[in-house]
mmCIF file of C-alpha atoms and ligand atoms in Angstrom:
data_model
loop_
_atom_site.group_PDB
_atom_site.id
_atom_site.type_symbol
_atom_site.label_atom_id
_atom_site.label_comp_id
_atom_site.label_asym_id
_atom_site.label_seq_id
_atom_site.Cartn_x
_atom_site.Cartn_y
_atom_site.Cartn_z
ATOM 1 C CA UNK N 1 -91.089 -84.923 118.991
ATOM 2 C CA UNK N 2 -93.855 -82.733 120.445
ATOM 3 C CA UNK N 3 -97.471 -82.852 118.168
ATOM 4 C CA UNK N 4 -98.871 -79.236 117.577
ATOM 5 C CA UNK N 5 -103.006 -79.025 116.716
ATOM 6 C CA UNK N 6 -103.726 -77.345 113.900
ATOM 7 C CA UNK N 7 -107.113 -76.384 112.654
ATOM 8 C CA UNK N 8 -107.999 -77.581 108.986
ATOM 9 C CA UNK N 9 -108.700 -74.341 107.344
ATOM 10 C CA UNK N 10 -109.813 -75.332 104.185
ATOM 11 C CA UNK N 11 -109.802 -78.849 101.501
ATOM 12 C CA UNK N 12 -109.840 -78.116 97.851
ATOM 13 C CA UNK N 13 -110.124 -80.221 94.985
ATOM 14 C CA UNK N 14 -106.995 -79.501 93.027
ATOM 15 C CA UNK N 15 -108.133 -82.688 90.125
ATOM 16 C CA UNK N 16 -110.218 -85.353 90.645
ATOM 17 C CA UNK N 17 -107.674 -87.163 92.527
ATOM 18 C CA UNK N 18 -106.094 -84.619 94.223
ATOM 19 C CA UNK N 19 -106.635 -82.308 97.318
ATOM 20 C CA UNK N 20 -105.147 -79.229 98.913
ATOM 21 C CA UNK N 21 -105.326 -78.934 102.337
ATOM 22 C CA UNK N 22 -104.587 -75.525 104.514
ATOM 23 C CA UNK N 23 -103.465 -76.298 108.048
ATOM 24 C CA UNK N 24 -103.147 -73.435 110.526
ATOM 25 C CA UNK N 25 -101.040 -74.534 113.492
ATOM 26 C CA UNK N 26 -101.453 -73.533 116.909
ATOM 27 C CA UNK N 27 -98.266 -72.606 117.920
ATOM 28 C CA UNK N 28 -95.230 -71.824 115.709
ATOM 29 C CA UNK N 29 -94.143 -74.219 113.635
ATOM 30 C CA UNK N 30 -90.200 -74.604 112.525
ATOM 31 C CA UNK N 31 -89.585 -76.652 109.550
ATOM 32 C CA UNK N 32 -87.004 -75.706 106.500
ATOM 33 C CA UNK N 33 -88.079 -75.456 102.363
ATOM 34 C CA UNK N 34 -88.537 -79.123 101.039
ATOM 35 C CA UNK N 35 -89.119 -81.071 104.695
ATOM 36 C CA UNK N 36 -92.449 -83.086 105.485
ATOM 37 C CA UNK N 37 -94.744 -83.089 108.437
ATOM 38 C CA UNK N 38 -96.585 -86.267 109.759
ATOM 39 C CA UNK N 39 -100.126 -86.396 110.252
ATOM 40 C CA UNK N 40 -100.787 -88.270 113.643
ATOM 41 C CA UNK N 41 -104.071 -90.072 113.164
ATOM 42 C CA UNK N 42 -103.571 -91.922 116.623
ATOM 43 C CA UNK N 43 -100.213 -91.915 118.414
ATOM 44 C CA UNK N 44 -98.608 -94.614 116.421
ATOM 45 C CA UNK N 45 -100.525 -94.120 113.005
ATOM 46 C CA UNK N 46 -98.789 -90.866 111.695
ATOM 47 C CA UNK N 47 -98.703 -90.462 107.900
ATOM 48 C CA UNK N 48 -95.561 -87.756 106.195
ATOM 49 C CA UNK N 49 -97.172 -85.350 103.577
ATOM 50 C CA UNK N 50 -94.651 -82.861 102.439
ATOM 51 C CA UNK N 51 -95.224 -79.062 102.945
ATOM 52 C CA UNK N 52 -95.473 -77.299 99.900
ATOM 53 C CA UNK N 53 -95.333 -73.891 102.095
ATOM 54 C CA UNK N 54 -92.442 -72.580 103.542
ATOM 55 C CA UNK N 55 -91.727 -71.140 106.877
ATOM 56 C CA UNK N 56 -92.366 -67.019 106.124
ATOM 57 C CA UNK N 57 -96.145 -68.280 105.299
ATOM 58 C CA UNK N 58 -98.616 -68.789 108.227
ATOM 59 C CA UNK N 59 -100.435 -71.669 107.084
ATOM 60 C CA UNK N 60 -99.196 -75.021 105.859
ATOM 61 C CA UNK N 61 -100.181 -76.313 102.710
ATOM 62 C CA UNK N 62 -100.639 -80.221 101.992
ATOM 63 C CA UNK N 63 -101.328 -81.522 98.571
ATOM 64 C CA UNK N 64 -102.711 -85.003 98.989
ATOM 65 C CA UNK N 65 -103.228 -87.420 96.262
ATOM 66 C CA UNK N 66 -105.575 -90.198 96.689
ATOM 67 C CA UNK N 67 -105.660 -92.752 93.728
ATOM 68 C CA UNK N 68 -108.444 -95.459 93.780
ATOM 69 C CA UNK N 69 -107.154 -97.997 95.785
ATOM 70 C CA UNK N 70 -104.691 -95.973 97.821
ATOM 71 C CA UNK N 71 -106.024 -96.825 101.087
ATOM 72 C CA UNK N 72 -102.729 -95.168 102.953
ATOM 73 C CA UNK N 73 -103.398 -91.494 101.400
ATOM 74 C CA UNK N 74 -107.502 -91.908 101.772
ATOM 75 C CA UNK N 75 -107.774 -92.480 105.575
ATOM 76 C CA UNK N 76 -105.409 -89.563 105.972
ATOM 77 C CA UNK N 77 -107.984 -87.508 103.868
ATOM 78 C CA UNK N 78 -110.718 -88.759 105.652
ATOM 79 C CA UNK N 79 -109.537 -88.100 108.763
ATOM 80 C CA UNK N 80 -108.532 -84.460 107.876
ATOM 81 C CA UNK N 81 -112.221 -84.219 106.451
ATOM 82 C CA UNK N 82 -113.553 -85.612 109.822
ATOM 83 C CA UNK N 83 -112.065 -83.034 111.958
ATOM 84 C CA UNK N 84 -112.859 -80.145 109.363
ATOM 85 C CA UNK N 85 -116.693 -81.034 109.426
ATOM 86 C CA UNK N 86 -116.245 -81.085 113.244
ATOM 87 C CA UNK N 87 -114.116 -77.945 113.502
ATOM 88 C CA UNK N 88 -112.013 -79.657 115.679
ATOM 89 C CA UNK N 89 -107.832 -79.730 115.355
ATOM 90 C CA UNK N 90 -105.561 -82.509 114.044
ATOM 91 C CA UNK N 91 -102.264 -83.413 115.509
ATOM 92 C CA UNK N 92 -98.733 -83.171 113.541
ATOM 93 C CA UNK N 93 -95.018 -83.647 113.927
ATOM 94 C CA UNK N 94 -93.082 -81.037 111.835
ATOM 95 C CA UNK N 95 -89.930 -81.002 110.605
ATOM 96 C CA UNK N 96 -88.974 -83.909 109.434
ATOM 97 C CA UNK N 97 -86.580 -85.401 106.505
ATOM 98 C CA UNK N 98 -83.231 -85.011 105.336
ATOM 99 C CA UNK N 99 -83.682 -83.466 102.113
ATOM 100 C CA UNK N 100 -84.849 -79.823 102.786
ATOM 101 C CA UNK N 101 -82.943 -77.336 100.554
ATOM 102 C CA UNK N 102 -79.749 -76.636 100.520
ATOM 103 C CA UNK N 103 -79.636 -72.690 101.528
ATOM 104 C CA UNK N 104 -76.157 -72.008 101.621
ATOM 105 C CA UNK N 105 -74.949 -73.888 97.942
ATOM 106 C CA UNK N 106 -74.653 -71.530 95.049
ATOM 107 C CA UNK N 107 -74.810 -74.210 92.591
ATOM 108 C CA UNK N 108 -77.988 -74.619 89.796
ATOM 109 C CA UNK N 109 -80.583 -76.381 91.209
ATOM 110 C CA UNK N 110 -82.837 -78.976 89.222
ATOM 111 C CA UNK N 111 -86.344 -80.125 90.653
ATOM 112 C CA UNK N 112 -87.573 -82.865 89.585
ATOM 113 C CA UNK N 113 -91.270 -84.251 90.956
ATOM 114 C CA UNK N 114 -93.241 -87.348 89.993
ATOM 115 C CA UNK N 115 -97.546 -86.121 90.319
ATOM 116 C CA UNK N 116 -97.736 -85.156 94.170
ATOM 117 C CA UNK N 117 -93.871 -84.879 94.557
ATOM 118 C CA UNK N 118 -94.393 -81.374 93.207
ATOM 119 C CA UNK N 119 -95.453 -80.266 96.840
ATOM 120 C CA UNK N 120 -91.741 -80.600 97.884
ATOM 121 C CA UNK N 121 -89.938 -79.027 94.809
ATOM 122 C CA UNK N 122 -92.937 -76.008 95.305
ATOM 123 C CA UNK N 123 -91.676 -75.287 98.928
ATOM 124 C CA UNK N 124 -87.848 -75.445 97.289
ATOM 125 C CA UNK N 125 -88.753 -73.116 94.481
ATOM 126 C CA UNK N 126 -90.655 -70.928 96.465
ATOM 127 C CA UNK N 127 -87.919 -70.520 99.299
ATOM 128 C CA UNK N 128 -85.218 -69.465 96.827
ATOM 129 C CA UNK N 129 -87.240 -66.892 95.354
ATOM 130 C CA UNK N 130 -87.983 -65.527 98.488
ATOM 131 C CA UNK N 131 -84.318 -65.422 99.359
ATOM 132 C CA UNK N 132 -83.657 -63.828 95.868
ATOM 133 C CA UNK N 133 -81.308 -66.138 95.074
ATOM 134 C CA UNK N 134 -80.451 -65.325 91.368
ATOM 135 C CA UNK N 135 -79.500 -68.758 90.092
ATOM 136 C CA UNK N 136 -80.606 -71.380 87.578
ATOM 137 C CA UNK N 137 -83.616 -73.581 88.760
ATOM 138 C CA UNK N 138 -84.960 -76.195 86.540
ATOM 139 C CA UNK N 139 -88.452 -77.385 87.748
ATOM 140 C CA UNK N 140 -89.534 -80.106 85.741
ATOM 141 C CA UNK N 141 -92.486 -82.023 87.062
ATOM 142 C CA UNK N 142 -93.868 -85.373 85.381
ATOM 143 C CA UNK N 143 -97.514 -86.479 85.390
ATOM 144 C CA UNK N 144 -99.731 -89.353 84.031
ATOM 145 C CA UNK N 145 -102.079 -87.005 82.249
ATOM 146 C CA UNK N 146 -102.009 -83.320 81.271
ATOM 147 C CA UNK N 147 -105.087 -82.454 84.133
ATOM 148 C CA UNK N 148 -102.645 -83.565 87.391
ATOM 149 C CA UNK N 149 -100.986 -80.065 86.055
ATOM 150 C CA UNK N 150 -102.533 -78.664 88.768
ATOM 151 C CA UNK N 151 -100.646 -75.399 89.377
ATOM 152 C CA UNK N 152 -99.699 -75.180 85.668
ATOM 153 C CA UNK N 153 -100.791 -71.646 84.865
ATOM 154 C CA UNK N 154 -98.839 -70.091 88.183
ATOM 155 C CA UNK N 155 -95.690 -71.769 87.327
ATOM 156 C CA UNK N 156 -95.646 -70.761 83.729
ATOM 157 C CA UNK N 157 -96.378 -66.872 84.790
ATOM 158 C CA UNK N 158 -93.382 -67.300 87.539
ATOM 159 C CA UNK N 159 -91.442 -69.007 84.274
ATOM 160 C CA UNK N 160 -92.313 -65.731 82.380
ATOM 161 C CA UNK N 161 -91.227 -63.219 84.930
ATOM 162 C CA UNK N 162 -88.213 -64.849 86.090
ATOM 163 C CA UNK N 163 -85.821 -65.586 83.390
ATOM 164 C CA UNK N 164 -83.587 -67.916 85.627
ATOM 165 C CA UNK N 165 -86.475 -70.170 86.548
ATOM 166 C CA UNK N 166 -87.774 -73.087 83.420
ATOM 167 C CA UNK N 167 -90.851 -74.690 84.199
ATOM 168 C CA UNK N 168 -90.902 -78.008 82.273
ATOM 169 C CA UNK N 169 -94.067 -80.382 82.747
ATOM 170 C CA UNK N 170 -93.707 -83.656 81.222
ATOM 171 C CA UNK N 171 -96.915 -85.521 80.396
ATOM 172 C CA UNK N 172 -96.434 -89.537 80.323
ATOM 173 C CA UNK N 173 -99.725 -90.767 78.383
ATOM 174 C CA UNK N 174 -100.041 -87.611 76.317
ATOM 175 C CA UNK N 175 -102.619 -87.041 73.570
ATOM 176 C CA UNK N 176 -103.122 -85.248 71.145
ATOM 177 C CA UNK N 177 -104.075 -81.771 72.547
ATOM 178 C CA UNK N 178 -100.547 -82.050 74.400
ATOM 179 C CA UNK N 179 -97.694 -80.288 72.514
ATOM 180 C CA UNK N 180 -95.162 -80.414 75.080
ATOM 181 C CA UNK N 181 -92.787 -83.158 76.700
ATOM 182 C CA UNK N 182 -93.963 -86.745 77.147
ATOM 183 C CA UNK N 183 -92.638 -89.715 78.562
ATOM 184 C CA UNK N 184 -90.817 -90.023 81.850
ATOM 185 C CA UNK N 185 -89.628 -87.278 83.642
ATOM 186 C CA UNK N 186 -86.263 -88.173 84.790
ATOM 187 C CA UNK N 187 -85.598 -88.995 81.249
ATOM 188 C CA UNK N 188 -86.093 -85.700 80.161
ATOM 189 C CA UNK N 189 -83.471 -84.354 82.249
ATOM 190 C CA UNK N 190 -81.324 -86.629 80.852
ATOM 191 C CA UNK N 191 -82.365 -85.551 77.226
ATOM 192 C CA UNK N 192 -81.338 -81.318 78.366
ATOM 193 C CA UNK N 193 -78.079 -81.872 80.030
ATOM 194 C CA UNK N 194 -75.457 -83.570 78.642
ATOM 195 C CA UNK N 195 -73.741 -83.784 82.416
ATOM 196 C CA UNK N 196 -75.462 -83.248 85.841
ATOM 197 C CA UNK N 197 -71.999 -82.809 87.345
ATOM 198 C CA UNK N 198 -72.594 -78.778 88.127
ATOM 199 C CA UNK N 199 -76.120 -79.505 89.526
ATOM 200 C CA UNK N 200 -78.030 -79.924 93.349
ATOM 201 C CA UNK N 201 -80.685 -81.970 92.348
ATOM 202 C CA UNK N 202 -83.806 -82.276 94.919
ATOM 203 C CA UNK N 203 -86.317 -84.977 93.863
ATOM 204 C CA UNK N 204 -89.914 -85.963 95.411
ATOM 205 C CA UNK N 205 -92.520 -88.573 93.607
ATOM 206 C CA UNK N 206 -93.107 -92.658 93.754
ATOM 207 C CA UNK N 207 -90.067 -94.390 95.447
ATOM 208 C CA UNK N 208 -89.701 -96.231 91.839
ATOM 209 C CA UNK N 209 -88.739 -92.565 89.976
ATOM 210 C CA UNK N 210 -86.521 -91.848 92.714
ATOM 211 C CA UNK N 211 -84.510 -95.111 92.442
ATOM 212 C CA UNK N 212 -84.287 -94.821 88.609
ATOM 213 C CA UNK N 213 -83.481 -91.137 88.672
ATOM 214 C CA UNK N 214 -80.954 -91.220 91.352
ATOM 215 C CA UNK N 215 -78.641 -94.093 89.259
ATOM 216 C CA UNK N 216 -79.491 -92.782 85.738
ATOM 217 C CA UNK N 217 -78.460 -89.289 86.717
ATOM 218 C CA UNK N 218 -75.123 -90.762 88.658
ATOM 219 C CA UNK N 219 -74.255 -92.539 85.133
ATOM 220 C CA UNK N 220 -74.653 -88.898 83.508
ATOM 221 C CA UNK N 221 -72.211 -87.148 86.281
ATOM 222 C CA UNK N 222 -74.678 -86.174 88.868
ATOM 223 C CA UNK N 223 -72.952 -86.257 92.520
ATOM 224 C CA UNK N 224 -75.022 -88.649 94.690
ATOM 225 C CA UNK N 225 -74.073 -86.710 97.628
ATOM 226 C CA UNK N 226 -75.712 -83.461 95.693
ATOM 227 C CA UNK N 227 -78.731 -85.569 95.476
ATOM 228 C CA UNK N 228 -81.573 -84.837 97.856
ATOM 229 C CA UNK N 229 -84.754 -87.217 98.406
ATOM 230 C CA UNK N 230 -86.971 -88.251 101.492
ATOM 231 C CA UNK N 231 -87.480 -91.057 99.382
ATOM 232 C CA UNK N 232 -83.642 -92.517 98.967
ATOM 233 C CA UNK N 233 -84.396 -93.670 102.863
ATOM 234 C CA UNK N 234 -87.234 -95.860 101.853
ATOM 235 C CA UNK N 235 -85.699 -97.701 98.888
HETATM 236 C C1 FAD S 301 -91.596 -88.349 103.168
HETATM 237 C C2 FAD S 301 -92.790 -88.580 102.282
HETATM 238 C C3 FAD S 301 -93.598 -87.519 101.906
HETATM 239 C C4 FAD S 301 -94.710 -87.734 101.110
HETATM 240 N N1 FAD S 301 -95.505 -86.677 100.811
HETATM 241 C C5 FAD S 301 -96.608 -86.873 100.054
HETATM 242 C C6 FAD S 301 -97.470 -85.773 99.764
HETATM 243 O O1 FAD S 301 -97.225 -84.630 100.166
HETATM 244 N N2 FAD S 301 -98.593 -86.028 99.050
HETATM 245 C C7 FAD S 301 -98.905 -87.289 98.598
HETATM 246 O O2 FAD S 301 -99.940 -87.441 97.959
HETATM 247 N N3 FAD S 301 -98.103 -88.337 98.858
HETATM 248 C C8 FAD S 301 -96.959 -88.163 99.560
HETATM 249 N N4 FAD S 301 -96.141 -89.218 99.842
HETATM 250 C C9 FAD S 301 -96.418 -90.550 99.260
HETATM 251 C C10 FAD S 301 -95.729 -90.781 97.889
HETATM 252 O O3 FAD S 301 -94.557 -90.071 97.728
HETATM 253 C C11 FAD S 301 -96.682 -90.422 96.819
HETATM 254 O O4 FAD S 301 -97.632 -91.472 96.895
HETATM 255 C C12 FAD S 301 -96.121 -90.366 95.426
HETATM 256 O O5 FAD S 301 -95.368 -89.210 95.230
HETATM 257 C C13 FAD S 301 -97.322 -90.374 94.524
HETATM 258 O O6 FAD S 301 -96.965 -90.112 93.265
HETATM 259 P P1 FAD S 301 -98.141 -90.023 92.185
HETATM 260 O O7 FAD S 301 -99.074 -91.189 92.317
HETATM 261 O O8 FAD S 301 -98.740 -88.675 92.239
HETATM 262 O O9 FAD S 301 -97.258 -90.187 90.858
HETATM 263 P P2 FAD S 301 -97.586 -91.024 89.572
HETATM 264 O O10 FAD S 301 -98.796 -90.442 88.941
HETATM 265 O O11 FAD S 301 -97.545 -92.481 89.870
HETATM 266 O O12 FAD S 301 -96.295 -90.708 88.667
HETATM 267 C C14 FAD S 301 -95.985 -89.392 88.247
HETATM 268 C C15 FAD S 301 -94.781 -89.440 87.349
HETATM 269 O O13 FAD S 301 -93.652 -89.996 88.061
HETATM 270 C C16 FAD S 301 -92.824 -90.716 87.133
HETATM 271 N N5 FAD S 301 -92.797 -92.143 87.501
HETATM 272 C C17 FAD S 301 -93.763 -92.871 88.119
HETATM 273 N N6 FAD S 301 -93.379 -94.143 88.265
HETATM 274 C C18 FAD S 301 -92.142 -94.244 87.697
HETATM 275 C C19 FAD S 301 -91.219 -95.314 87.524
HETATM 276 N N7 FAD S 301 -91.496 -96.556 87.945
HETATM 277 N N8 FAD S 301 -90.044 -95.046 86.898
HETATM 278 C C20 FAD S 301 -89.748 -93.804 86.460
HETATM 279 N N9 FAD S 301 -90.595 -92.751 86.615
HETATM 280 C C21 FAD S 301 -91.766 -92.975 87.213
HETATM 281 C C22 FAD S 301 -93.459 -90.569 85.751
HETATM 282 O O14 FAD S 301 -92.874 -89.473 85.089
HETATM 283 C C23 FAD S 301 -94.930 -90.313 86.116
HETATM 284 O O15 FAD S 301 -95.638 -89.666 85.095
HETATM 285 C C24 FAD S 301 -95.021 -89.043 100.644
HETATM 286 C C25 FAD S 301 -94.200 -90.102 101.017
HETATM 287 C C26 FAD S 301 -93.106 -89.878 101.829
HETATM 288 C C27 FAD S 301 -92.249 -91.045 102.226
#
């Protein structure tokens, strides 16, 4: 696969822990709603961050998360930093996965992201608004703490406006100034529907939530071939 340069337009601090970074490629870039790119640091160091753009948009957008500790996700931000402060490009494949939304099913769709997983069901969601699909989507997106919310606010307007599209955030170690759902997120789908039989379900976050989710949701009808997740090639 060919690497395209991009230019690092811009790295915001979305929380504490996590960035957003713009990318604007040099050449066009073809890639479908919900696949990753790689960030080659050297020719055989290349780290996948999902796109949580989609294609009609010019620039790519990365969300990053780099816990204390994480020395994978860290070197990737500080090489993106490196090459900002330098205005010079950084190298990426583009393109990649198997689990990039499903554009010609009709069927409800459920989302379900673990913290920076949400990048991947954002592209989704985004890309079947755009194509005006008028069906069910059920975004539900699980975090440690209320803050890693980080695009709360726009996804609650889009919930307001769009009557076929529920925004559910699920906060695990909720306190007290938290009113809404706690706990796990893939167990909250399995609290709202009593079978996942009639759903595509597309699911980005920590390898562990994707093993857990794709076997609890089996047990409660879900089709493991209607099942999407970079992840499921991992674990
Ligand atoms: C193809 C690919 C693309 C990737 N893209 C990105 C990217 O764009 N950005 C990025 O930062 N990293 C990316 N990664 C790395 C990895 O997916 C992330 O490190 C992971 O999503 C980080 O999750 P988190 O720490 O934000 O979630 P956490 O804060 O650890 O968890 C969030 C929620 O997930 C659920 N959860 C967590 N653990 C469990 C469990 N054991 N059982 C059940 N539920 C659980 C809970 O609801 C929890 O609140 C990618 C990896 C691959 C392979």
């Amino acid at each position: 696969m060919n690497a395209i340069a991009c230019q690092v337009v811009s790295i915001e601090a979305l929380t504490p822990v996590v960035s957003k970074v713009l990318l604007a490629p040099s050449a066009p870039v073809h890639f479908s709603a919900g696949q990753y790119l790689q960030l080659c640091i050297t020719a055989t160091d290349k780290r996948p961050f999902s796109i949580a753009s989609i294609p009609e948009q010019t620039l790519l957008e990365l969300h990053i998360g780099t816990p204390e500790g994480d020395s994978w996700s860290s070197s990737a931000m500080h090489h993106l930093r490196q090459q900002h402060a330098l205005a010079a490009p950084v190298q990426i494949e583009v393109g990649l996965g198997q689990a990039q939304w499903q554009t010609d099913s009709d069927r409800p769709v459920i989302l379900l992201a673990g913290g920076t997983g949400f990048s991947y069901v954002y592209s989704i969601a985004m890309a079947i608004a755009a194509a005006n699909q008028d069906k069910p989507v059920f975004l539900y997106w699980g975090v440690r703490t209320k803050e890693a919310l980080y695009y709360q606010a726009e996804l609650e307007q889009w919930a307001a406006t769009n009557s076929k599209f529920r925004f559910i955030p699920v906060v695990q170690q909720a306190t007290a100034a938290w009113s809404g759902r706690t706990g796990l997120v893939h167990e909250a789908v399995l609290e709202d529907f009593v079978s996942l039989d009639a759903y595509d379900i597309y699911m980005a976050g920590p390898f562990a939530m994707a093993g857990v989710a794709r076997e609890a949701f089996a047990e409660q009808g879900g089709h493991r071939e209607q099942m999407f997740a970079d992840a499921f090639a991992y674990i």
